[in-house]
XYZ file of C-alpha atoms in Angstrom:
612
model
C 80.085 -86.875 -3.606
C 83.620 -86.044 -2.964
C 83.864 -83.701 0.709
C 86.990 -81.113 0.587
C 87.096 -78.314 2.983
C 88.422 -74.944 1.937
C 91.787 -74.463 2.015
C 92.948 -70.902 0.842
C 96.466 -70.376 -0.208
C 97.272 -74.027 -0.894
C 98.467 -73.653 -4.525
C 101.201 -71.232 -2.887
C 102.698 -72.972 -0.622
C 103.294 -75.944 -2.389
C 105.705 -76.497 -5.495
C 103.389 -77.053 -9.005
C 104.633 -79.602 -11.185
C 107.230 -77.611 -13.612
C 108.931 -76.369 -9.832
C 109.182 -79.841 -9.436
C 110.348 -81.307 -12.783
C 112.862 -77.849 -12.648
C 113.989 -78.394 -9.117
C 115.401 -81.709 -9.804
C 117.129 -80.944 -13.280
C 118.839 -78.121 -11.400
C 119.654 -80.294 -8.029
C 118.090 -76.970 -6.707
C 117.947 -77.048 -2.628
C 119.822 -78.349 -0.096
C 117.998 -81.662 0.934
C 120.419 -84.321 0.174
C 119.872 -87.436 -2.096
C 119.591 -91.356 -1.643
C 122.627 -92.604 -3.478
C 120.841 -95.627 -5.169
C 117.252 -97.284 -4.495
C 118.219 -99.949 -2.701
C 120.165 -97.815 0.307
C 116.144 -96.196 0.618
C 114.804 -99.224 0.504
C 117.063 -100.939 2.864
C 116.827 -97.781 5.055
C 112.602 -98.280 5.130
C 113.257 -102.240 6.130
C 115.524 -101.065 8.868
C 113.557 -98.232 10.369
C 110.431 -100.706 9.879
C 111.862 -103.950 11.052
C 113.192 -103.229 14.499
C 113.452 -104.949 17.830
C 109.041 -105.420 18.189
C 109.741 -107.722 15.416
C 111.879 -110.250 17.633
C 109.779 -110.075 20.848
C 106.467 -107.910 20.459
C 105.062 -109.670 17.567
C 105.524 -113.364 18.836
C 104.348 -112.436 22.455
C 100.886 -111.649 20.861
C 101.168 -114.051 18.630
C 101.382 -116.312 21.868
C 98.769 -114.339 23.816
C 96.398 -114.915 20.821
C 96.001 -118.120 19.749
C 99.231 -118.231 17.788
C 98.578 -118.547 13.879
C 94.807 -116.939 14.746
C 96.591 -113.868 15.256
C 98.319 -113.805 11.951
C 94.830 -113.508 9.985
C 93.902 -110.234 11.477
C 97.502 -108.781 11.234
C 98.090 -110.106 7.662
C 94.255 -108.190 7.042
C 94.913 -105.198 8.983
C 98.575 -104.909 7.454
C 96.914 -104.790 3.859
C 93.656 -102.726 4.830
C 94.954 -100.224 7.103
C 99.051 -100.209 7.117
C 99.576 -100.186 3.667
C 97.457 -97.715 2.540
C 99.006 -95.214 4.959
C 102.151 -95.921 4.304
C 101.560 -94.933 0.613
C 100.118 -92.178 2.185
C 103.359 -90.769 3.893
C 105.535 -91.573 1.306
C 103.578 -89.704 -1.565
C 103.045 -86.792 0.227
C 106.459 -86.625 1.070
C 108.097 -87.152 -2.324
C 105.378 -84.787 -3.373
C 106.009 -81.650 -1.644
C 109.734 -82.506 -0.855
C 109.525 -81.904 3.123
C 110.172 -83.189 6.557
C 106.513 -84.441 8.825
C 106.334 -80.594 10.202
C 106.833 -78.988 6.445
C 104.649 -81.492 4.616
C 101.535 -80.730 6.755
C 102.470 -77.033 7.562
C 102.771 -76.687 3.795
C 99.371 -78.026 3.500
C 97.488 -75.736 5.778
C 99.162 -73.741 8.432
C 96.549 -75.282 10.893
C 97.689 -78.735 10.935
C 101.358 -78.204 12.113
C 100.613 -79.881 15.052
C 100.718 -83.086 13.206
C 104.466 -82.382 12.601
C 104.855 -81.570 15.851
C 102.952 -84.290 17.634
C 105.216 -86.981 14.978
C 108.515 -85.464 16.177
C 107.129 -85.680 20.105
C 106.238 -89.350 19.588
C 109.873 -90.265 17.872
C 111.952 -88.171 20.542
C 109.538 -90.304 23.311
C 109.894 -93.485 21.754
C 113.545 -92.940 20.421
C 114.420 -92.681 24.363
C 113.465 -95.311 25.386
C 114.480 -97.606 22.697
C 117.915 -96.815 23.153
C 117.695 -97.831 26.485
C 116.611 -101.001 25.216
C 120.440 -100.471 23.015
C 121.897 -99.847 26.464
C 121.060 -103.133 27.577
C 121.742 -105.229 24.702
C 125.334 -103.679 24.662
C 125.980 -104.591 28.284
C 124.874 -107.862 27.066
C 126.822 -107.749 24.027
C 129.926 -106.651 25.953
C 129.445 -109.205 28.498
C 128.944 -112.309 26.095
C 133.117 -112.170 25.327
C 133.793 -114.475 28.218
C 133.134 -118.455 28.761
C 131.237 -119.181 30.593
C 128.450 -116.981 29.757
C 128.065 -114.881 33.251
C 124.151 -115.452 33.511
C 124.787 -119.168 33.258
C 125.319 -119.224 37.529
C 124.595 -117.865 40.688
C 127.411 -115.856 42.860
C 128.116 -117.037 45.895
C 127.060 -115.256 49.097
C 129.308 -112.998 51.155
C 130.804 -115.826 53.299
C 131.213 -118.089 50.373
C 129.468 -121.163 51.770
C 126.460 -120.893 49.470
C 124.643 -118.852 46.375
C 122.945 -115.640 46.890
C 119.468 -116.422 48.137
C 117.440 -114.200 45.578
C 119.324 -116.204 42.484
C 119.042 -119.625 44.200
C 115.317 -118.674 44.461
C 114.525 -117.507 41.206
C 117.096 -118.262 38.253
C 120.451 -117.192 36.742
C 119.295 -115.610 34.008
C 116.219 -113.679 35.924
C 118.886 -112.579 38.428
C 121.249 -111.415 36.072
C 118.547 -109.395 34.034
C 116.752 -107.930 37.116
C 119.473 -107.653 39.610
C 123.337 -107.178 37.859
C 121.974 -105.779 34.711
C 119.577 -103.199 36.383
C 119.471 -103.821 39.957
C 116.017 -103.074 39.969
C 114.189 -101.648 42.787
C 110.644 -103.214 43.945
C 108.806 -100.080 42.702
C 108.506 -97.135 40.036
C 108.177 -94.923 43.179
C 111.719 -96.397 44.476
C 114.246 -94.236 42.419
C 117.263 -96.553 43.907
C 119.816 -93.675 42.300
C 121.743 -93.802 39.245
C 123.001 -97.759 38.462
C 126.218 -96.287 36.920
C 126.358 -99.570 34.470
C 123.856 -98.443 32.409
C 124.402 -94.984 32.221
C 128.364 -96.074 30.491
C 126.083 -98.421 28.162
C 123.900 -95.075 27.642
C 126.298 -92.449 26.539
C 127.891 -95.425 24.230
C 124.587 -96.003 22.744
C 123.698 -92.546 22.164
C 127.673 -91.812 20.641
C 126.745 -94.465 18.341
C 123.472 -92.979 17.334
C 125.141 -89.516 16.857
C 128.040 -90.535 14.771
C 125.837 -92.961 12.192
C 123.136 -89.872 12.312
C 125.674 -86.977 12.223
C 125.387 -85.662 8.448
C 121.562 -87.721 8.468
C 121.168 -89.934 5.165
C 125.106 -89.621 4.433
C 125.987 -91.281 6.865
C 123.535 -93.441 8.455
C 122.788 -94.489 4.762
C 125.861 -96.066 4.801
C 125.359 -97.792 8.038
C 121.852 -99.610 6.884
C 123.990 -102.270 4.401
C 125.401 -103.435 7.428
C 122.171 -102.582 9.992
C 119.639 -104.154 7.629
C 121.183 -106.838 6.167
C 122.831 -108.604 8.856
C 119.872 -109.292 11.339
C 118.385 -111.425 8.103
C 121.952 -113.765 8.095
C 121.760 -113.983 11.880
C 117.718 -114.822 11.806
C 118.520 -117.159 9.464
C 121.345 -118.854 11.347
C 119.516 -119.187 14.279
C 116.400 -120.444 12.056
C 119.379 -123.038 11.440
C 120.586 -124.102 14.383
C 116.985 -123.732 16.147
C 115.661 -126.523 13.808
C 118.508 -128.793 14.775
C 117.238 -128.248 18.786
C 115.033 -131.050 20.560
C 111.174 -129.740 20.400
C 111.677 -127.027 18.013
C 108.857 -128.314 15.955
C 106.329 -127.751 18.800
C 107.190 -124.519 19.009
C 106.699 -124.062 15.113
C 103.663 -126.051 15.607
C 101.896 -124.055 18.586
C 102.630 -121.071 16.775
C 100.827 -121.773 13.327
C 98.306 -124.247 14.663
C 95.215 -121.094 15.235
C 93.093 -120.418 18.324
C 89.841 -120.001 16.081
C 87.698 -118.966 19.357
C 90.584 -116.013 19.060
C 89.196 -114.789 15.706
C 86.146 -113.347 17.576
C 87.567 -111.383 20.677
C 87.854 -107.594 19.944
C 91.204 -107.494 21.994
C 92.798 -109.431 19.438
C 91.810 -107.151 16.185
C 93.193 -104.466 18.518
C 96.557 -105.528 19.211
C 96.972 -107.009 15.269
C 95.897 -103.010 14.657
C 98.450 -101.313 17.071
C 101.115 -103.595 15.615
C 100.804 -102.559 12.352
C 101.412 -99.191 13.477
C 104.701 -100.356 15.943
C 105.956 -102.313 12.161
C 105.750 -100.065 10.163
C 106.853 -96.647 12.241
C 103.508 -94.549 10.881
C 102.848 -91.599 12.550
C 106.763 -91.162 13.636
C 107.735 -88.768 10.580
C 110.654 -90.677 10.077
C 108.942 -92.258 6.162
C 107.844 -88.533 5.308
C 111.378 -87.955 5.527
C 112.990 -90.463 3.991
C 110.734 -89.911 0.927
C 111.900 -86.581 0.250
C 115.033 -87.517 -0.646
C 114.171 -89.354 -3.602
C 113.410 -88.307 -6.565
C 109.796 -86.677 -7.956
C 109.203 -89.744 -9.985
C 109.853 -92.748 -8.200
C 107.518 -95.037 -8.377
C 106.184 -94.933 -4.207
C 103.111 -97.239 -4.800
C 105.351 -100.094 -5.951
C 107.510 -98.880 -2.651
C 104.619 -99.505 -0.568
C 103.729 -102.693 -1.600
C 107.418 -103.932 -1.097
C 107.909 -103.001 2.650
C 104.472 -104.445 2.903
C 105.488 -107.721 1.983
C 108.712 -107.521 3.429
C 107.399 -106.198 6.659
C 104.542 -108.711 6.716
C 106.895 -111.854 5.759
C 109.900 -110.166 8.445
C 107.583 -110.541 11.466
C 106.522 -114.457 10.528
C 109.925 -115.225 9.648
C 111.231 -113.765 13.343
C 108.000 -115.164 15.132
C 109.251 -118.539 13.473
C 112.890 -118.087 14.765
C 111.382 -117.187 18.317
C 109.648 -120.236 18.426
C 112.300 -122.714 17.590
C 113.674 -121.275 20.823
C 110.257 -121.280 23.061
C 109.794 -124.826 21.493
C 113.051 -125.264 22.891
C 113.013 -124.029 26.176
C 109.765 -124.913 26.902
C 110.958 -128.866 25.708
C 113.700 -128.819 28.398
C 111.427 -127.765 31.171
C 109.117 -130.474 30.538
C 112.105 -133.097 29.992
C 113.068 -131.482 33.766
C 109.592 -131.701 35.251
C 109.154 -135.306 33.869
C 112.608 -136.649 35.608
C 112.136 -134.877 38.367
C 108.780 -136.690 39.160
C 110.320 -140.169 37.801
C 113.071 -139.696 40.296
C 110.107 -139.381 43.288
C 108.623 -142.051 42.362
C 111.534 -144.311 42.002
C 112.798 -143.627 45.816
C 109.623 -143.616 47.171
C 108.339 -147.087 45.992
C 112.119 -148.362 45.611
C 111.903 -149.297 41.934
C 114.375 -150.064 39.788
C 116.259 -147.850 37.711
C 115.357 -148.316 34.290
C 111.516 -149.271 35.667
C 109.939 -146.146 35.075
C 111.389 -144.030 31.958
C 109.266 -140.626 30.254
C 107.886 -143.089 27.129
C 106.130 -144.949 30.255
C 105.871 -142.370 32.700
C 101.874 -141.390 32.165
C 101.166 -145.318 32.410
C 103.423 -145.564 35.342
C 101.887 -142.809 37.109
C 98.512 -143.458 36.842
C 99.274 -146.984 38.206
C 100.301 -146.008 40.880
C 97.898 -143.132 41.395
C 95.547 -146.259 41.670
C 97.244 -148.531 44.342
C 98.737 -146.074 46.543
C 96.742 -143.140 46.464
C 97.706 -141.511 49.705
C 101.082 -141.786 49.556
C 101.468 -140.542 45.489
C 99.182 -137.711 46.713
C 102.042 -136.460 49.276
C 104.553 -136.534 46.993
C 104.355 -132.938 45.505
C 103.707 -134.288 41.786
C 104.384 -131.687 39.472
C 101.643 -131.511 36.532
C 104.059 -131.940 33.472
C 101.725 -129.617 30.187
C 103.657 -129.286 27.471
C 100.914 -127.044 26.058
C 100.775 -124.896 28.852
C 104.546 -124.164 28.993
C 104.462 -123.258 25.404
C 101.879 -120.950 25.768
C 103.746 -119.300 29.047
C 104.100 -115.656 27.531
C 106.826 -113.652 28.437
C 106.448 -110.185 27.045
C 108.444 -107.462 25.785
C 112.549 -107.649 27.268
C 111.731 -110.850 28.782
C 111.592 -112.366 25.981
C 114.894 -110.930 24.838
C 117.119 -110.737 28.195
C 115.783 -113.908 29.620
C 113.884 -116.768 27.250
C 116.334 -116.243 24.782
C 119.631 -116.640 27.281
C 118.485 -118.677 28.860
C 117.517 -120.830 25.945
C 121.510 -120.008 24.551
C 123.380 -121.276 27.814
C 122.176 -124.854 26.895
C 123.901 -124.717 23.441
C 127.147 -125.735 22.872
C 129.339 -122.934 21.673
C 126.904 -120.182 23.701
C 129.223 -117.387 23.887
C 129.262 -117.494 19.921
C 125.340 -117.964 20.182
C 125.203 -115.006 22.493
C 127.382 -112.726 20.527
C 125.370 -113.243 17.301
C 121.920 -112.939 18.734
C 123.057 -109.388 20.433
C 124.743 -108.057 17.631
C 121.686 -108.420 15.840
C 119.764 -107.007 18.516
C 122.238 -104.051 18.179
C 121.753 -103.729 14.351
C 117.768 -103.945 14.606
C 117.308 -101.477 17.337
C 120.274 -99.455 15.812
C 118.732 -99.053 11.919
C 115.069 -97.862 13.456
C 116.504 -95.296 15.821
C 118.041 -93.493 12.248
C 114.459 -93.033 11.626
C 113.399 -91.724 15.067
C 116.397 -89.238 14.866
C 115.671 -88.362 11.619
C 111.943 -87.790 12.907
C 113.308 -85.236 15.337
C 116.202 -83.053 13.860
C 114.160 -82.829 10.561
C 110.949 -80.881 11.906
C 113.215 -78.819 14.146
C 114.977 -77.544 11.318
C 111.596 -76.871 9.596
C 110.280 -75.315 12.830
C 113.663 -72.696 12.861
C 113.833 -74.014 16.905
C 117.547 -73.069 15.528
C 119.479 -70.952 13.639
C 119.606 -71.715 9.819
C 123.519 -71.293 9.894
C 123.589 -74.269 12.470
C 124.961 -76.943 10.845
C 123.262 -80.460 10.300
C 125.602 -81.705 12.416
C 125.383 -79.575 15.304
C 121.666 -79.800 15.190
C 121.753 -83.860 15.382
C 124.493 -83.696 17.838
C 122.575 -81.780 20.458
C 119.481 -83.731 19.951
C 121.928 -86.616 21.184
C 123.141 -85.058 24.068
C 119.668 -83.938 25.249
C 118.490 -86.842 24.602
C 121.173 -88.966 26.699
C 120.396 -86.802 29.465
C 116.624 -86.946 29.858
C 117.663 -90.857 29.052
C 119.089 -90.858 32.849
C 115.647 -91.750 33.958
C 116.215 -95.093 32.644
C 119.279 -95.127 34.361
C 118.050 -95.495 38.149
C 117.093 -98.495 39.824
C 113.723 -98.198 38.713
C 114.845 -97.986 35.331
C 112.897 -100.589 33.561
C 109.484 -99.638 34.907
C 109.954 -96.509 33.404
C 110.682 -97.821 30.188
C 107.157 -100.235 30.294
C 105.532 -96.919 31.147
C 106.929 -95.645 28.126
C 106.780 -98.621 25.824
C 102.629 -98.749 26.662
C 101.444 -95.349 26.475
C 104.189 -93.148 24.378
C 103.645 -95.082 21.682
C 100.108 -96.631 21.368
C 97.129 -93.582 21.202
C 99.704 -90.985 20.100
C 100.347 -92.773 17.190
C 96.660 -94.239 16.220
C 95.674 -90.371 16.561
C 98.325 -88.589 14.545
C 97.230 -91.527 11.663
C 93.763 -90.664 11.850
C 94.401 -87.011 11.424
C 97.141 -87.787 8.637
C 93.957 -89.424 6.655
C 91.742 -86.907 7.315
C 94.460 -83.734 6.303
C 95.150 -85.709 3.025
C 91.883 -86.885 2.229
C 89.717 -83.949 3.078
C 92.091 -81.001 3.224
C 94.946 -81.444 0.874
C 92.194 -82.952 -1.421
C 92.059 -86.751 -2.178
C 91.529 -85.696 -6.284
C 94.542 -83.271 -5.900
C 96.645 -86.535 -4.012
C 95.472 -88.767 -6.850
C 96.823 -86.262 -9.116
C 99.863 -86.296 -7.571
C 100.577 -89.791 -7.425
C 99.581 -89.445 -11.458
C 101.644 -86.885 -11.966
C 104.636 -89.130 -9.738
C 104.406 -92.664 -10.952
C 102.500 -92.303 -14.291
C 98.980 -93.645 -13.395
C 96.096 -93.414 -10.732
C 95.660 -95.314 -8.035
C 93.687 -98.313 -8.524
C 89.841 -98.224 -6.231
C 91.652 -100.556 -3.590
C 93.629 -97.196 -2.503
C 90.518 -94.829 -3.121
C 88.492 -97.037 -0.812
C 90.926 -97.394 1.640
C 92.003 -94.495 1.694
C 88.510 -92.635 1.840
C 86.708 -95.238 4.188
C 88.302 -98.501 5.363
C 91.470 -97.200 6.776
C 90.647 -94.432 8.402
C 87.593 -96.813 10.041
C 89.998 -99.562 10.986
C 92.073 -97.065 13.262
C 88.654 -94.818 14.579
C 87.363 -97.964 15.932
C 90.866 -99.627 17.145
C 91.410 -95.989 19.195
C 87.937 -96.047 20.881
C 88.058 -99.758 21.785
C 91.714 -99.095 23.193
C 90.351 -96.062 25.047
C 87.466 -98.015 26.428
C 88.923 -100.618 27.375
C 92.245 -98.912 29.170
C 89.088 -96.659 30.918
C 87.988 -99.605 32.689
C 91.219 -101.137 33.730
C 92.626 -100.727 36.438
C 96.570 -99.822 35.697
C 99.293 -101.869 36.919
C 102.886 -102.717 36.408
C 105.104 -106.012 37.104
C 107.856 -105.468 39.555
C 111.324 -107.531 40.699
C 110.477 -108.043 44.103
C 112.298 -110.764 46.328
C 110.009 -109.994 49.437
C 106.782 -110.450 47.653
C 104.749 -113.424 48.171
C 104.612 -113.978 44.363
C 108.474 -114.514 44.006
C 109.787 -115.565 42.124
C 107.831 -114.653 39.874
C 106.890 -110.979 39.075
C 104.476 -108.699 41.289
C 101.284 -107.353 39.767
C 101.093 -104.237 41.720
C 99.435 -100.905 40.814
C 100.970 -97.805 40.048
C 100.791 -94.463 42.343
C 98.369 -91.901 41.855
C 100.786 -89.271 40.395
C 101.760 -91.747 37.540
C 98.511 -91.209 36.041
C 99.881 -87.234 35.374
C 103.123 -89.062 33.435
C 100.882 -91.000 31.455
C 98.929 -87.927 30.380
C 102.311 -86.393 29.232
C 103.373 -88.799 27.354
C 99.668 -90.262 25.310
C 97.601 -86.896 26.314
C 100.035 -84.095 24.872
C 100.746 -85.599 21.738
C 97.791 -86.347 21.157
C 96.283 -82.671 21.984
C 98.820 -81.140 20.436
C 97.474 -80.713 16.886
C 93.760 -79.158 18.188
C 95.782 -76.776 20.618
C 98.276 -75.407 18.024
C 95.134 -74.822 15.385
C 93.359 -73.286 18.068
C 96.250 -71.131 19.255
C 97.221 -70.096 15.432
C 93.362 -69.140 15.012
C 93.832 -66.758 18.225
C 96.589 -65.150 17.216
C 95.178 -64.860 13.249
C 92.270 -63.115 14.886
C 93.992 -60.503 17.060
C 96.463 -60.058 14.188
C 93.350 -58.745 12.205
C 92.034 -57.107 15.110
């Protein structure tokens, strides 16, 4: 029993087959063509493969029991990514519009989907060009040996380092306090930190140059955007190998957590990632679809950027860990020597008496005969475990394992350049998508004149954008961005998918969409899609957005802040946020969200007193 709601009209407002065949013959229109396949395939990759790739996916790959957490992503990538993703790019090839078009064109009711997509790209595309911002002060700052995050200032007299760096570490200092100069809460503007607005309007003059004339241009860009974080992955891959206790890392991150397999938290967060690697929901794939022409073959598409997306985020995770292996290696090398070195002065052995192959012997030893006095010595516990599984999340990751891992290789400034310049290139070829997730659905929307240029139209977007981007810009700068990074992009995006399914499936028609694809490619779809599409899928992200909703319900919401005169220094402060943040958070998950029930409800109204 196939369930389609009635949907007057439809055969109207959407092109019929012979339109479509004619349209292209006649390069009728003025949307503007891919040059070749492989620019809209490399174009996908780069809007898909973006900076969540380098940090976001091994964080909860770390969180999770390492290679347990790749079993419910690789499921969830195949069962509820990859069907959508066929999704958005058939119905966009198909009717040959922008996220607000294709689903406007379908019923006039469901242009909030549109709408909501190009309010979740403009949110998210904000704040990931902060994130640009900062790896271009880091980028511009890596031309100089030695690296500056490698030591402390000196205090104003010069007879010592500045206190907060002595306490913490260069590069937590130089993140928190010369990059940002955080303040020690959200509520705690601080001002403008004129740094990062420079690093700001350069990122966003970037943005607007590669996006000026949209797939001309930044079509172009992707050979170099796409391809070279692969080359620079796979020199790091490289020289990571080469580094003492890179095969831990490797090892902690494929050896699985099976108790992990059963906690509902972790099926969530493999769900929500699928969504962050892919970039559903955003409008940016609709678009890029369009462009191509009515009988490319989009299921074969699909299953590329599946594989490529899937095999992307182990490859990076695998990269990362080299350097946590790493990192985590030298700390424990540290601890060990340190604690050798006690227990050589206080007992007055020799030298060469107590080395780290014979250091757990040693210790307990001594443990045994002198109880008392080993006991007052401050012995460090030495885990190697637990300092690999020390999970820094998000820009950490980025801004501090990673440079910090860097200033103990020979060469670093080279080190440094490459790893930001690929930075650079990842966040730079998935913000093309976010733009192109904006200016698209205002064009369809006629927010401007038609006799605006494409140019003028992307070009504002920029410089609106760069201004509302100023919130970054204050002291408080990166809490904003967390904000932002949580909530603008996690139930916005599970909803508009859910209501993507449920327009195709049950409005547009799933016969008419199987059709379609027929009509496209030159056969059905086989019953994986028609059961995913009809019933697994749409499950998978139903239950994933009423989990997340429950659980967030019974949290209670806090943030991590830089704060030298907290008790928890130097380490980060768990503190709550204010009251009136909980009216920012509706703003950014809430109105999205409601947007597509309020705009069918509102068009309803207005169809009824238009009768009237």
């Amino acid at each position: 029993m196939r369930v389609v709601l009635p949907n007057p009209g439809l055969d109207l407002r959407i092109p019929n087959y012979e339109d479509l065949e004619r349209m292209e013959k006649e390069e009728s229109g003025d949307r503007p063509k891919w040059d070749n396949k492989a620019q809209y395939i490399l174009t996908c990759v780069g809007f898909c493969i973006g900076l969540g790739n380098v940090w976001r996916f091994p964080y909860l790959c770390q969180s999770h029991g390492g290679g347990a957490f790749l079993v419910p992503y690789l499921i969830l990538l195949v069962l509820e990514g990859m069907p959508l993703l066929l999704m958005e790019f058939a119905i966009g090839q198909r009717l040959r519009k922008g996220s607000v078009g294709v689903w406007r064109a379908i019923n006039p009711y469901l242009t909030g989907i549109g709408v909501a997509s190009m309010l979740v790209s403009l949110l998210i595309g904000l704040y990931y060009n902060t994130l640009i911002a900062w790896v271009m002060w880091y980028l511009f700052n890596s031309f100089q040996s030695p690296l500056p995050w490698t030591q402390c200032p000196l205090n104003d007299n010069g007879t010592g380092f500045v206190q907060e760096c002595h306490q913490s570490s260069t590069v937590d200092y130089y993140f928190y306090r010369v990059t940002l100069n955080s303040s020690a809460s959200i509520a705690d503007s601080g001002g403008i930190h004129w740094p990062i607005v420079v690093c700001l309007l350069a990122a966003w003059s970037v943005i607007a140059i590669c996006c000026i004339r949209g797939i001309g241009t930044s079509g172009k860009a992707v050979y170099v955007t796409a391809i070279l974080p692969y080359i620079v992955l796979a020199i790091f891959l490289i020289r990571g190998l080469t580094l003492k206790g890179a095969l831990s890392g490797i090892k902690f991150l494929f050896t699985p957590d099976v108790n992990e397999l059963i906690k509902p938290t972790t099926w969530m967060d493999a769900g929500a990632q699928v969504f962050y690697s892919f970039g559903l929901a955003w409008g940016g794939l609709i678009s890029f679809s369009s462009y191509n022409p009515v009988h490319n073959n989009c299921l074969k598409d699909a299953v590329i950027l599946t594989v490529v997306t899937g095999l992307t985020s182990i490859y990076a995770a695998t990269v990362t860990y080299t350097i946590i292996g790493f990192r985590a290696t030298e700390k424990y090398d540290s601890c060990i020597s340190d604690n050798i070195m006690k227990l050589l002065n206080t007992f007055d052995l020799p030298e060469d008496s107590i080395t780290p192959s014979n250091y757990d012997a040693a210790f307990t030893n001594l443990n045994s005969s002198y109880p008392d006095i080993v006991f007052g010595l401050d012995i460090k516990p030495c885990d190697m475990q637990k300092l690999l599984s020390e999970g820094v999340e998000g820009t950490g990751l980025a801004f501090i394992v990673f440079t910090e891992a860097i200033t103990k290789m020979p060469g670093s400034p080279i080190w440094s350049v490459l790893f930001f310049s690929m930075l650079f290139c990842l966040g730079l070829s998935t913000l093309f998508g976010n733009i192109e997730g904006v200016v698209v659905p205002l064009k369809d929307l006629n927010v401007f004149p038609k006799k605006w240029p494409h140019e003028a139209l992307t070009g504002l977007t920029c410089v609106v954008a760069f201004f509302i981007s100023l919130l970054f810009a204050q002291h408080s700068g990166i809490y904003w961005v967390t904000l932002f990074d949580n909530f603008a992009g996690s139930v916005p995006l599970l909803t508009i998918g859910l209501f993507e399914m449920i327009a195709v499936v049950y409005i547009y028609g799933i016969d008419r969409f199987n059709d379609d694809i027929k009509f496209m490619i030159g056969y059905k779809p086989s019953i994986f899609w028609q059961f995913s599409w009809r019933f697994s899928s749409p499950l998978a992200v139903l239950v994933i957005l009423v989990f997340y909703l429950v659980t967030q319900g019974q949290e209670e919401l806090t943030y991590l802040v830089w704060d030298p005169n907290s008790d928890a220094f130097p380490s980060l402060a768990s503190v709550s946020y204010p009251i009136w943040i909980y009216v920012i958070i509706f703003l950014l998950a809430g109105i999205p969200c409601l947007v597509v029930p309020v705009y069918a409800l509102c068009r309803l109204v207005f169809e009824l007193q238009r009768k009237k």
